[in-house]
Rosetta silent file (secondary structure, phi, psi, omega in degrees, C-alpha in Angstrom):
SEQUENCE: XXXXXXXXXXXXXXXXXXXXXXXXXXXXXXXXXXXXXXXXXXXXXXXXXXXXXXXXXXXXXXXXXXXXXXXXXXXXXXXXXXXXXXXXXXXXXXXXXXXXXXXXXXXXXXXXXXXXXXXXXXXXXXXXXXXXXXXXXXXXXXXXXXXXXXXXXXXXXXXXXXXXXXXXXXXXXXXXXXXXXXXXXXXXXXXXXXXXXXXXXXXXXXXXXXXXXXXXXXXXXXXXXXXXXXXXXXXXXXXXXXXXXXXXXXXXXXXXXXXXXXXXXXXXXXXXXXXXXXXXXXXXXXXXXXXXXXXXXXXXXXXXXXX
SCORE:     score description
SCORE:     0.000 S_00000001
   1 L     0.000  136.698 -171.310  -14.130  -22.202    6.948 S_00000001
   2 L   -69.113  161.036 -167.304  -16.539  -20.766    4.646 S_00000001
   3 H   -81.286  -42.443  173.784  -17.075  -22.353    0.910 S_00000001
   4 H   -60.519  -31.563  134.433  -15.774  -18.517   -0.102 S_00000001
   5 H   -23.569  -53.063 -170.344  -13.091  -18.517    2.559 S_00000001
   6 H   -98.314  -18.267 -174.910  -11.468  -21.885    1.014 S_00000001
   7 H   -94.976   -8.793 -167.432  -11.891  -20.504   -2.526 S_00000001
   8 H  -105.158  -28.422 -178.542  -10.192  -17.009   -1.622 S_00000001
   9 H   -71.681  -52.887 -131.647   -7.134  -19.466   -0.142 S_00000001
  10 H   -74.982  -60.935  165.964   -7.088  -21.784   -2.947 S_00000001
  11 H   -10.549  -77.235  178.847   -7.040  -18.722   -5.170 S_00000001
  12 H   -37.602  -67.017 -128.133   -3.690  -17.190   -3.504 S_00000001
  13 H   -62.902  -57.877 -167.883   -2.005  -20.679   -3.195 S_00000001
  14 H   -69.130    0.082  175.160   -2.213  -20.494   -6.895 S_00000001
  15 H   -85.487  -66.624  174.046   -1.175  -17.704   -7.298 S_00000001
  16 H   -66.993  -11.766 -175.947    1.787  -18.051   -5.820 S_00000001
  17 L   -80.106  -75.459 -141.040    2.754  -21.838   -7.151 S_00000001
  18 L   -73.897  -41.285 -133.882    1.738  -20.881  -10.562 S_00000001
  19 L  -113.051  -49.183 -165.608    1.947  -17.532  -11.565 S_00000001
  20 L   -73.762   -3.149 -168.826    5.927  -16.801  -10.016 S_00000001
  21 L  -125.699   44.838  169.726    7.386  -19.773  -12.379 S_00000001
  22 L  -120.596  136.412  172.628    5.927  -17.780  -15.633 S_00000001
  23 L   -80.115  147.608 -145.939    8.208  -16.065  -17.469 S_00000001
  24 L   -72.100  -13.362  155.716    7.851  -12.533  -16.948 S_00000001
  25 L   -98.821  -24.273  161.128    5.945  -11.147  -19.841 S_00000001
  26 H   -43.488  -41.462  168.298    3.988  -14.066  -20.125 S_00000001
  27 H   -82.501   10.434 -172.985    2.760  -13.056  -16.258 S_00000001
  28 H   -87.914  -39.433 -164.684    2.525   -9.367  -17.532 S_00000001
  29 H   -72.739  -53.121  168.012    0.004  -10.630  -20.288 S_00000001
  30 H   -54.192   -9.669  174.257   -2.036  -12.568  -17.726 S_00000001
  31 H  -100.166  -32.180  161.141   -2.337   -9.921  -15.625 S_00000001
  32 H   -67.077   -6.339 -177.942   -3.683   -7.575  -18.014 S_00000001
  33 L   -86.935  -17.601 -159.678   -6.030   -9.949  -19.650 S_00000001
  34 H  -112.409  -22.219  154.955   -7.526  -10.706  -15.827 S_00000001
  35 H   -53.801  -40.191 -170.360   -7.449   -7.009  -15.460 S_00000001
  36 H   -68.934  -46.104  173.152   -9.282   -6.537  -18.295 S_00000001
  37 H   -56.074  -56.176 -168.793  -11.976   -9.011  -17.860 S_00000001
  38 H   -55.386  -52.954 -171.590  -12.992   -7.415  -14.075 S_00000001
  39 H   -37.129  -36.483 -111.235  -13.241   -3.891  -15.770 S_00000001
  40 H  -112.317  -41.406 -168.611  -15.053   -5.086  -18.202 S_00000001
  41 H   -82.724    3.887  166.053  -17.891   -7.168  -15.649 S_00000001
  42 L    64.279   36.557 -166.930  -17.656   -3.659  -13.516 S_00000001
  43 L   -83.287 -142.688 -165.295  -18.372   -5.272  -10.232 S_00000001
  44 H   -68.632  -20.016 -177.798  -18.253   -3.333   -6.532 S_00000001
  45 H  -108.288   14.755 -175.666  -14.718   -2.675   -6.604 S_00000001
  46 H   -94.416  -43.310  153.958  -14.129   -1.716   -9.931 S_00000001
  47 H   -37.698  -48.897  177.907  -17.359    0.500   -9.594 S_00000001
  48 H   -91.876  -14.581  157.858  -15.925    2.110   -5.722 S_00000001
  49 H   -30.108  -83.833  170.972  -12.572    2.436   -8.003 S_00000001
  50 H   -55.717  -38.934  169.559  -14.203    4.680  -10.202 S_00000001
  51 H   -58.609  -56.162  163.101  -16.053    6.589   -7.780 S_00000001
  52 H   -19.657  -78.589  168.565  -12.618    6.928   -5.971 S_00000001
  53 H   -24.027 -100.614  170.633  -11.156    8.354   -9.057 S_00000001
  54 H    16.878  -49.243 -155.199  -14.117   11.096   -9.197 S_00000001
  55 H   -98.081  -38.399 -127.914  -12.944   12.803   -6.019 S_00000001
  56 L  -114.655  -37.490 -165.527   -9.458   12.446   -6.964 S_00000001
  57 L  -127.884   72.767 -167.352   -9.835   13.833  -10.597 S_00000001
  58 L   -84.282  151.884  169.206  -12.961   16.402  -10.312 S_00000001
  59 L    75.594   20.719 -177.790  -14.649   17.016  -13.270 S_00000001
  60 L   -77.440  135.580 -175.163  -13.388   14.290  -15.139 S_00000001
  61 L   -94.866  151.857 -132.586  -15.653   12.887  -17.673 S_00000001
  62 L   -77.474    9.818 -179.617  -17.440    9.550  -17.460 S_00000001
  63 L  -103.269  -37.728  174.574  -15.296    8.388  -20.785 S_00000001
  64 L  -113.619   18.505  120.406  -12.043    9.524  -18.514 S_00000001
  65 L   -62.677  -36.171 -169.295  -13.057    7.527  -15.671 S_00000001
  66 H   -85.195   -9.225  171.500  -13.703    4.664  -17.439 S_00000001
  67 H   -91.554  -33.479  156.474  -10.099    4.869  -19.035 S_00000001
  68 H   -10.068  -92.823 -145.859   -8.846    5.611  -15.046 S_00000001
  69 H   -55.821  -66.500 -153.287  -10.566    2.823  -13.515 S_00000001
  70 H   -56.350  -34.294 -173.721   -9.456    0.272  -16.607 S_00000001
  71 H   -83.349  -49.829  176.091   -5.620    1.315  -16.319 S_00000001
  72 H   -34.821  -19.858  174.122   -6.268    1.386  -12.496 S_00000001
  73 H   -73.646  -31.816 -165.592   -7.167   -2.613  -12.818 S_00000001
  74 H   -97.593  -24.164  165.358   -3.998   -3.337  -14.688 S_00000001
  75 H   -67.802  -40.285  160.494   -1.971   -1.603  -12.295 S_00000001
  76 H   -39.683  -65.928 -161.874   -4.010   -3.376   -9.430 S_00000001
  77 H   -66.148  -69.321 -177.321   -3.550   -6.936  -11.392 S_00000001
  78 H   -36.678  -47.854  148.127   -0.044   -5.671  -12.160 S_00000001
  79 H   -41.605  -87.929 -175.615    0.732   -5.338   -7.933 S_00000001
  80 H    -5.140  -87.704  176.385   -0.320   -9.103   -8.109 S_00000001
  81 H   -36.242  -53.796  175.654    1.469  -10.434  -10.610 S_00000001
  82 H   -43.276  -79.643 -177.750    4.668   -8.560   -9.082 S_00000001
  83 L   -63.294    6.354 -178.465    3.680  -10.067   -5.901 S_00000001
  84 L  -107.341   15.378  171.050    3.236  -13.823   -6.811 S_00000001
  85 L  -143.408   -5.967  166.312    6.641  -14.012   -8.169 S_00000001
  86 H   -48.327  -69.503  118.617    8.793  -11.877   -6.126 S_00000001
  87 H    60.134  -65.989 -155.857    9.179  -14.927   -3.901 S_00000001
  88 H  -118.014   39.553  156.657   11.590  -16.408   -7.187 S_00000001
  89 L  -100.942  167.782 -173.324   12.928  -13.266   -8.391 S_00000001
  90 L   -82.547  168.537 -169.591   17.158  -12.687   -7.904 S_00000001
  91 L   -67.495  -33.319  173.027   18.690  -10.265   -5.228 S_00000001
  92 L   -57.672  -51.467  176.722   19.412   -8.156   -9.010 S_00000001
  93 L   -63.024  -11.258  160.103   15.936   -8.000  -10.021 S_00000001
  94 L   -84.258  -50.030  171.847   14.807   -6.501   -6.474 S_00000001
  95 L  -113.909   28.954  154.576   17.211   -3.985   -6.954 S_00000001
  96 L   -82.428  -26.041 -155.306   16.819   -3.047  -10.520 S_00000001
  97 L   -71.305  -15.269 -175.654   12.858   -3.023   -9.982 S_00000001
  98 E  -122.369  142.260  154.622   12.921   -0.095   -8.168 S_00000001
  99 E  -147.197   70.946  170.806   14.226    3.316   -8.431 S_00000001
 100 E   -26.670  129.091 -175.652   13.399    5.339   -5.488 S_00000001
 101 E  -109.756  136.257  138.202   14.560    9.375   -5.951 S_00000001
 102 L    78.710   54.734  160.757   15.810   11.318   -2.553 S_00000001
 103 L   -83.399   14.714 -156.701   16.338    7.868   -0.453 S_00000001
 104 L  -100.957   -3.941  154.972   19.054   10.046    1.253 S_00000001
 105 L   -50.401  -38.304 -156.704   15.979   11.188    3.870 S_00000001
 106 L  -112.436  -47.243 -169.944   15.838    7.452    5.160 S_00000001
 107 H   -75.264   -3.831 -177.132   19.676    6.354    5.064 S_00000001
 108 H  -117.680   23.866  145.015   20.923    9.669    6.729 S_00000001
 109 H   -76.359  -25.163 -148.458   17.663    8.977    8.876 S_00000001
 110 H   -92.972  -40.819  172.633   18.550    5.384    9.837 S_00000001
 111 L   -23.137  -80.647 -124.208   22.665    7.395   10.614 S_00000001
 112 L   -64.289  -21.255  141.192   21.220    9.155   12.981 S_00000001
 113 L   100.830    9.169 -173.848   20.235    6.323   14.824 S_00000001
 114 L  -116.577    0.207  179.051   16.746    7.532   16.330 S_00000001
 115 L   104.156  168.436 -172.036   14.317    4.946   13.968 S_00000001
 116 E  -161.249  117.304  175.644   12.598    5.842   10.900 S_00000001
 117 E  -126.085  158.708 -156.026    8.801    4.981    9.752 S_00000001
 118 E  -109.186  145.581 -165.211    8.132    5.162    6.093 S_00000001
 119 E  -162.053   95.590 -173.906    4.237    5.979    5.904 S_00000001
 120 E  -102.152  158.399  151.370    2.699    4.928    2.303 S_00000001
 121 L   -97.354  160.205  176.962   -0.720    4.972    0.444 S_00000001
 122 L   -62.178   38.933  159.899   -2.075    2.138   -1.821 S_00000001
 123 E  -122.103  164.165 -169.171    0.209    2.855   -4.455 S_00000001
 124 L    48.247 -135.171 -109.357    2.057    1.054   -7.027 S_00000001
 125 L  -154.286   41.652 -170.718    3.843   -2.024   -5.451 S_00000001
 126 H   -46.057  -45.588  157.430    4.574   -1.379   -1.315 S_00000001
 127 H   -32.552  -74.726  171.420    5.959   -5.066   -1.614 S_00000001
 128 H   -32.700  -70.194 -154.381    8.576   -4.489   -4.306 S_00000001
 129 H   -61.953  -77.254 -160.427    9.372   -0.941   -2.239 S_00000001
 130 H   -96.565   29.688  161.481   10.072   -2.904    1.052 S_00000001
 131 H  -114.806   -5.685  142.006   11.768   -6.012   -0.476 S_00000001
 132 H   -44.131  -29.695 -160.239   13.995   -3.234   -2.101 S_00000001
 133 L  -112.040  -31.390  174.077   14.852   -1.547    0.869 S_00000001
 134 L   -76.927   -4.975  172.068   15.564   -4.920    2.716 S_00000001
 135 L   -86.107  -59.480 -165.452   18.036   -6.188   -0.384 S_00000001
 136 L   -90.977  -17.905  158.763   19.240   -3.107   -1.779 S_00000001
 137 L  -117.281   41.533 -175.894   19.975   -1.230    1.502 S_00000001
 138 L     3.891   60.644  167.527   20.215   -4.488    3.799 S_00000001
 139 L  -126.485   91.509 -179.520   18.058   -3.111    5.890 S_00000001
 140 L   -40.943  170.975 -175.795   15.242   -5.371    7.953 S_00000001
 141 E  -170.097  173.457 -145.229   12.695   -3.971    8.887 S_00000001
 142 E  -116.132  171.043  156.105    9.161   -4.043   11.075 S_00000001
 143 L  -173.473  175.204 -162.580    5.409   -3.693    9.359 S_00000001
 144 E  -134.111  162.282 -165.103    1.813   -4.583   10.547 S_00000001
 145 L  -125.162  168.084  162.856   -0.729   -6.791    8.442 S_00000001
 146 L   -98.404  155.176 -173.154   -4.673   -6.826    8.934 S_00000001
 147 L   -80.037  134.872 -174.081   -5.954  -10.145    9.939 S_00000001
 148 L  -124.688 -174.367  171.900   -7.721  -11.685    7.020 S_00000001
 149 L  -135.684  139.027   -9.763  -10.042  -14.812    6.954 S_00000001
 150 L   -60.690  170.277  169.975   -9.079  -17.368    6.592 S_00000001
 151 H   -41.354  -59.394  174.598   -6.411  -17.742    9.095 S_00000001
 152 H   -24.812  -47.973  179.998   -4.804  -19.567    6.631 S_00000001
 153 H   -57.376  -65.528  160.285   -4.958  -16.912    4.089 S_00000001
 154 H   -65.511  -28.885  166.020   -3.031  -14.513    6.254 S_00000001
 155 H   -78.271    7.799  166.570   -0.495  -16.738    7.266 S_00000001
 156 H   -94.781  -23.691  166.655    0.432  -17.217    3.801 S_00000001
 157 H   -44.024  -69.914 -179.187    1.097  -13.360    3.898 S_00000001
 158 H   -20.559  -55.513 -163.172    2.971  -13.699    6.694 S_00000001
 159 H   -87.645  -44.044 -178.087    5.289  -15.989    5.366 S_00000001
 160 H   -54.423  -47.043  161.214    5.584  -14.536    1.982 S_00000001
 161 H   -62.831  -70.827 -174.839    6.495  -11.096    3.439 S_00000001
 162 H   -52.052  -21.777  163.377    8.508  -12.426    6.114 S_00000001
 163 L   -94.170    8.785  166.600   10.390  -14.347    3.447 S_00000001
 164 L  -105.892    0.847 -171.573   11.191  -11.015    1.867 S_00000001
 165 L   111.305    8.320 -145.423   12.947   -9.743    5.170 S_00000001
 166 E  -124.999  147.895  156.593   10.204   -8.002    6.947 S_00000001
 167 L   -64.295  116.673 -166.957    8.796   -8.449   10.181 S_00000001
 168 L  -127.042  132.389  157.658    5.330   -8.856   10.371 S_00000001
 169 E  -123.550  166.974 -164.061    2.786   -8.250   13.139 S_00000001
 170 L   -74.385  151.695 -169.248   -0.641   -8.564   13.362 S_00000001
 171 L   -78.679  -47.669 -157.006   -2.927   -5.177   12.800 S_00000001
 172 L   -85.940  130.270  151.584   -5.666   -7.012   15.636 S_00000001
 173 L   158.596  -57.753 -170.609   -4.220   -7.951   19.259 S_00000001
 174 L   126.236  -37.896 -151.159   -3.252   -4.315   20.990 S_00000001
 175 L  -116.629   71.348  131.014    0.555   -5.173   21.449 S_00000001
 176 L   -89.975  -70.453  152.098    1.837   -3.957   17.715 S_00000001
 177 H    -0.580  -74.124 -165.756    1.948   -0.182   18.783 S_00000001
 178 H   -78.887  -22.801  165.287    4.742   -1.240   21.678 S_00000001
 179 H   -72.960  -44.330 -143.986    7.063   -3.723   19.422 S_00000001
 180 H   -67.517  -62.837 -162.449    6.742   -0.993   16.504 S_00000001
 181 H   -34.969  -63.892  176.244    7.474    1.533   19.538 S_00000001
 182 H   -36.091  -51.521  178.229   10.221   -0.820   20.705 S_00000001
 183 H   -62.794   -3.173 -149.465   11.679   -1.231   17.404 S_00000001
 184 H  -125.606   -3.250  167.866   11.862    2.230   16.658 S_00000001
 185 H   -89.101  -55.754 -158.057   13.785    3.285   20.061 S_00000001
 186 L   -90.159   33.793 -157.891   16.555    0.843   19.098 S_00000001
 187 L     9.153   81.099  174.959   16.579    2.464   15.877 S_00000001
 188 L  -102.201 -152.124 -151.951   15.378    0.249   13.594 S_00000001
 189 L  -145.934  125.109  155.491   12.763    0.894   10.174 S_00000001
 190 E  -136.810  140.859 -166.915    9.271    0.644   10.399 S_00000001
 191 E  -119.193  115.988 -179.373    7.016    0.624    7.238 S_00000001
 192 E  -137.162  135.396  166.281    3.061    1.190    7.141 S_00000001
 193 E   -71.121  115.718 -139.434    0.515    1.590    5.145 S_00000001
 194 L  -129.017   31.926 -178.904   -1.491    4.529    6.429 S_00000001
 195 L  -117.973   25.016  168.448   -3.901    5.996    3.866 S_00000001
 196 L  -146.392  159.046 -146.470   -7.062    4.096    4.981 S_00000001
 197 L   -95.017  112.542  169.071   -8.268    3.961    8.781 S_00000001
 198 L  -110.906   35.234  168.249   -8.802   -0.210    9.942 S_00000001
 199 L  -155.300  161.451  155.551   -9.741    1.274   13.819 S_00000001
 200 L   -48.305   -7.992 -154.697  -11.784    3.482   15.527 S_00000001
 201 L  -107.994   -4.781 -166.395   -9.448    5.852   16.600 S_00000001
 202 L   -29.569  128.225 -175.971   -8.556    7.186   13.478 S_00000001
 203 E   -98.052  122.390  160.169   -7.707   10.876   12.632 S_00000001
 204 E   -33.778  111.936 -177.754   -9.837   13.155   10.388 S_00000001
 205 E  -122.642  167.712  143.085   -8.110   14.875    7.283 S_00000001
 206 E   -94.213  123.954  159.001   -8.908   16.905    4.147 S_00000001
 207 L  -107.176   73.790  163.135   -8.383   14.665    1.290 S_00000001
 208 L    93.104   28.723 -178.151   -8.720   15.943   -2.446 S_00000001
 209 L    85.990    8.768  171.937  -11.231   18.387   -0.437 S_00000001
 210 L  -140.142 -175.436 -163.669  -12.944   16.063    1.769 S_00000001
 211 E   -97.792  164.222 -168.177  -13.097   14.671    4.860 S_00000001
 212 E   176.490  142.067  175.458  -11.609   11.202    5.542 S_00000001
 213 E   -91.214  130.817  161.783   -9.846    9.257    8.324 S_00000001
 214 E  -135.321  162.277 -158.845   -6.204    7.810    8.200 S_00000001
 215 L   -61.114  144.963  154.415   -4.425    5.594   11.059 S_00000001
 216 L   -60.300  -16.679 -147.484   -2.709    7.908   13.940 S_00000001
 217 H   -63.834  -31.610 -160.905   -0.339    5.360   14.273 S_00000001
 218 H   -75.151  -33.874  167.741    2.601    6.895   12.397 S_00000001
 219 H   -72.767  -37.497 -175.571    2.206   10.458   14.199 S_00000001
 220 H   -67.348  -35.275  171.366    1.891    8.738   17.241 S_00000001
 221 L   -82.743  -30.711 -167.853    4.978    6.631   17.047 S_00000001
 222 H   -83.189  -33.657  162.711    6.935    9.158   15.802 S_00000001
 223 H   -95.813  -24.543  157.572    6.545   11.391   18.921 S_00000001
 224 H   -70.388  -27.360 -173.578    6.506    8.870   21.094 S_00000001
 225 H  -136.572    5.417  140.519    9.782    7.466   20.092 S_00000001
 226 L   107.443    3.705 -170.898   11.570   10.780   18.585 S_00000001
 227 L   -86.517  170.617 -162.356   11.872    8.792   15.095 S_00000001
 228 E   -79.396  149.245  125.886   11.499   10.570   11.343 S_00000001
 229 E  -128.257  127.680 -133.429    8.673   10.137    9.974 S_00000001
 230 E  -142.146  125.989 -172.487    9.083   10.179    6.138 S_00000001
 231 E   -91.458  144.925 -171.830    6.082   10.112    3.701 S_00000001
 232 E  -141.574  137.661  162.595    6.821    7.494    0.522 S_00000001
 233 E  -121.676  174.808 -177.582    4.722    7.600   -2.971 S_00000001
 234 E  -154.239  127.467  135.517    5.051    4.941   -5.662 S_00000001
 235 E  -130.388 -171.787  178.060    4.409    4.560   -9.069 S_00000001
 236 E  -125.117  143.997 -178.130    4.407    3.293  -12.256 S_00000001
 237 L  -129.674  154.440  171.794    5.789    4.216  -16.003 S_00000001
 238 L    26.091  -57.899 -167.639    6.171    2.078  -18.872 S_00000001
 239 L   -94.623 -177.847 -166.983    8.976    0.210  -18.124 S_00000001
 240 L   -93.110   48.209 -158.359    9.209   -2.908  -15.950 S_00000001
 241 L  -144.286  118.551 -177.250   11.140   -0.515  -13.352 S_00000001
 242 E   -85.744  139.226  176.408    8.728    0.626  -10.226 S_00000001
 243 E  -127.126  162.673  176.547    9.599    4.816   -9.287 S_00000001
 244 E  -164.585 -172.576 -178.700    8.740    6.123   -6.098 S_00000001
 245 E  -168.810  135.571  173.099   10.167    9.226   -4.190 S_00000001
 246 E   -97.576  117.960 -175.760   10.669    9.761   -0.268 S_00000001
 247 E   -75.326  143.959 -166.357    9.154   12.913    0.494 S_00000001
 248 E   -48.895  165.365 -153.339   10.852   15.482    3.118 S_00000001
 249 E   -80.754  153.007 -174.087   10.347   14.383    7.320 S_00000001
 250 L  -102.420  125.081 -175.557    6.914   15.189    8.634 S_00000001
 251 L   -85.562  166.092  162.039    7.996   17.482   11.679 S_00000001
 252 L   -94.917  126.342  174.577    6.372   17.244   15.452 S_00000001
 253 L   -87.808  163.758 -162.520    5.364   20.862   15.922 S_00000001
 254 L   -60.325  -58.357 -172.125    6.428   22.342   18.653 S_00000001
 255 L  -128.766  158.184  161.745    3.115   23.045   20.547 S_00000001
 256 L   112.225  176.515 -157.624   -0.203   22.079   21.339 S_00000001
 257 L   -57.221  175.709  167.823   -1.882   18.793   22.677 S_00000001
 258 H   -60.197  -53.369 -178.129   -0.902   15.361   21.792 S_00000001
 259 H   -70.505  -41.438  175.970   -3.857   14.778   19.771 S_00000001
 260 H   -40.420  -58.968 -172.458   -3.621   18.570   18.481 S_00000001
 261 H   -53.565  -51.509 -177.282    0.211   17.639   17.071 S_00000001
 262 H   -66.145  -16.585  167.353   -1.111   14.189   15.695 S_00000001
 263 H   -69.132  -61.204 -158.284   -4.087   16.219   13.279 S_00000001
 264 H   -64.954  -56.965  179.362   -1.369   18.207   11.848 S_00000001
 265 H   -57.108  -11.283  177.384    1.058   15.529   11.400 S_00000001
 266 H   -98.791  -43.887 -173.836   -1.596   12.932    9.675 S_00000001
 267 H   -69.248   -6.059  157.781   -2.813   15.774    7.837 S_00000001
 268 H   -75.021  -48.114  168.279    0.707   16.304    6.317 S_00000001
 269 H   -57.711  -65.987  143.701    0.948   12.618    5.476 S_00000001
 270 H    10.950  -76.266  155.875   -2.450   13.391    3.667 S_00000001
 271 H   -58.495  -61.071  166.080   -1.071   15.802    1.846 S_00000001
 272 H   -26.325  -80.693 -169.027    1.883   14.120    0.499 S_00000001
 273 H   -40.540  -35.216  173.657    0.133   11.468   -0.499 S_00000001
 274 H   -80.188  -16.392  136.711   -2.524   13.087   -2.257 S_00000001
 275 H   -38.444  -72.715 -161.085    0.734   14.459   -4.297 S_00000001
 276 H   -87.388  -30.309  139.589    1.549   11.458   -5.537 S_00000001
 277 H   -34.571  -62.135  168.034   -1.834   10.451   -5.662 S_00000001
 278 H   -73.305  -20.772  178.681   -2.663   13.073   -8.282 S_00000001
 279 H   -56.195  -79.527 -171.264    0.157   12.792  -10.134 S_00000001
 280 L   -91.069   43.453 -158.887   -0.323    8.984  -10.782 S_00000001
 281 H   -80.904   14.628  148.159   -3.940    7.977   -9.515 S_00000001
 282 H   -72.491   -5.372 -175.531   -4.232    5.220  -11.633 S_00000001
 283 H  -109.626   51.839  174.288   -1.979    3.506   -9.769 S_00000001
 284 E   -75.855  101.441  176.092   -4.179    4.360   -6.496 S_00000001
 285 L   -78.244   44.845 -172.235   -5.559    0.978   -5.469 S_00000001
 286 L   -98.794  116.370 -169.751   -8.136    1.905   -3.497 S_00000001
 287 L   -97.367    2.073 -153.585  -10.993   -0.287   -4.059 S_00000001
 288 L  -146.635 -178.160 -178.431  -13.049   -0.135   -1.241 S_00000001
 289 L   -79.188  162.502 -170.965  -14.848    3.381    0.535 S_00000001
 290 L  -148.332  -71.080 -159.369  -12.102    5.853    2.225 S_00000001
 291 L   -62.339  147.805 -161.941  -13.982    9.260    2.231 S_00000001
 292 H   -92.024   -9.128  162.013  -16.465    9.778    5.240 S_00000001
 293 H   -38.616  -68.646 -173.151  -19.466   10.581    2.986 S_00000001
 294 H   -66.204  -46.903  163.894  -19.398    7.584    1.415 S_00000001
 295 H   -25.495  -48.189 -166.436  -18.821    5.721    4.813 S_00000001
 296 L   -70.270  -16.444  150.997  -22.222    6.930    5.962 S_00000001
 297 L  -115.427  158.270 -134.795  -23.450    4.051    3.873 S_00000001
 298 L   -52.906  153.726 -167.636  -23.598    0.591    4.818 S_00000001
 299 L   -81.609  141.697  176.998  -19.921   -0.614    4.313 S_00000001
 300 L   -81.220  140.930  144.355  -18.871   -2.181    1.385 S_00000001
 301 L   -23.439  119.053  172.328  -17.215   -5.932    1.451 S_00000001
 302 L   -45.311   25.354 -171.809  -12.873   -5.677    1.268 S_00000001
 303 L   -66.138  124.266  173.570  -13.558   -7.063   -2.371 S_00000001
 304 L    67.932   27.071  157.684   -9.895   -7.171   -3.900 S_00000001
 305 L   -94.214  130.679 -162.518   -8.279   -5.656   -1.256 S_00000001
 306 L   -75.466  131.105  159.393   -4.691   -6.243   -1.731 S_00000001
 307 L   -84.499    0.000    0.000   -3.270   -6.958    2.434 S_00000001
């Protein structure tokens, strides 16, 4: 293990001992103060942040990116904070934290008894949002993680999610795609984060007017195993209370190839997202390149990508 490797574990561990037994505006104030400070040294992801923003906001001027990207840190830091103490928070405080609008898509999906996968972007708090749905609608549920280094590192995800209800499988092996499938035949819930591509196979969209890749997997399961697929945004307002809204079922169209069906269906999950995206994009956490422009140069380091 790398000297950076044991300092990116150590980090977490402390995160989680430390941070979850702070009383909760005391961790609100620490997260905006450690928010503040990155903006402030501007490294690469605060910097691929802003550039994010850009595409996301055109013609916005370089005084309202730099107020973007700085509330975008404290919402980023704010995701953190959330997540190093959910862990200790009560079965109330999971399901005051949230207040999803038009969840009657996924519980009259989950009736019907054919599976359901919830298909998010990096916003607001996807933790809170599925430790919410396994508390406040007792409903488990499946999701896939990317393998991080250290091992170590990701198996403290693991457990930390997996101690929230959720099922976790690995992004890396090959056999997630037939447990999701499996799970999703016996009609069960599966929840993924789909608005940036971690494989080759990835399908091309227009995004905010450009081109960009997001995972298949979500079209692809969904015709494969006859289950909704239901687009979810998230934000944040003021209050200590996370909003989000499940947007209407992404259909299978009728005709044309498999791969034909799955561009239209990622490029609806696109759209949604880039809804809720514009609405709220500071609290778009995307830190790292997404768009295929930017791709075309040597890839940036995951710095401060949230798993």
């Amino acid at each position: 293990m790398s000297l950076q490797e044991r300092l990116s574990d150590g980090a977490y561990a402390l995160g989680w001992s430390t941070v979850k037994k702070l009383p909760e505006p005391a961790a609100v104030r620490l997260g905006q103060r450690i928010a503040d400070l990155a903006w402030k040294k501007r490294g690469k992801g605060v910097r691929r942040l802003e550039s994010n923003y850009a595409r996301v906001v055109p013609g916005a001027s370089p005084e309202r990116l730099a107020e973007l990207s700085r509330a975008g840190m404290r919402s980023y830091l704010r995701y953190w904070m959330e997540s190093f103490r959910l862990p200790a928070w009560s079965e109330q405080r999971i399901r005051t934290g949230f207040a999803p609008k038009d969840v009657h898509y996924l519980t009259e999906g989950l009736a019907a008894g054919n599976g359901v996968i919830l298909a998010l972007p990096h916003l607001g708090n996807w933790d809170l949002a599925g430790a919410w749905v396994t508390t406040e609608l007792n409903t488990p549920f499946t999701t896939v993680a990317e393998r991080l280094k250290p091992e170590s590192l990701y198996d403290r995800f693991v457990a930390y999610r997996e101690g929230l209800g959720m099922e976790v499988l690995p992004h890396s092996g090959g056999s997630a795609f037939g447990t999701l499938a499996r799970r999703l035949r016996d009609g069960g819930l599966v929840c993924l984060v789909a608005d940036r591509d971690l494989s080759a196979s990835g399908v091309e969209v227009s995004f905010f007017g450009a081109a960009a890749r997001m995972p298949a997997g979500p079209a692809l399961l969904a015709q494969q195993t006859g289950a909704l697929l239901l687009p979810v945004t998230l934000w944040y307002d003021e209050s200590p209370v996370m909003q989000g809204r499940v947007h209407p079922p992404v259909e299978v169209p009728e005709t044309g190839t498999r791969a034909e069906r799955t561009s239209v269906m990622t490029q609806a999950l696109a759209d949604a997202f880039a809804s809720g995206i514009a609405d709220h994009p500071e609290d778009w956490h995307m830190l790292q390149r997404l768009w295929l422009a930017d791709l075309e140069a040597r890839p940036e380091p995951a710095e401060g990508e949230g798993p």
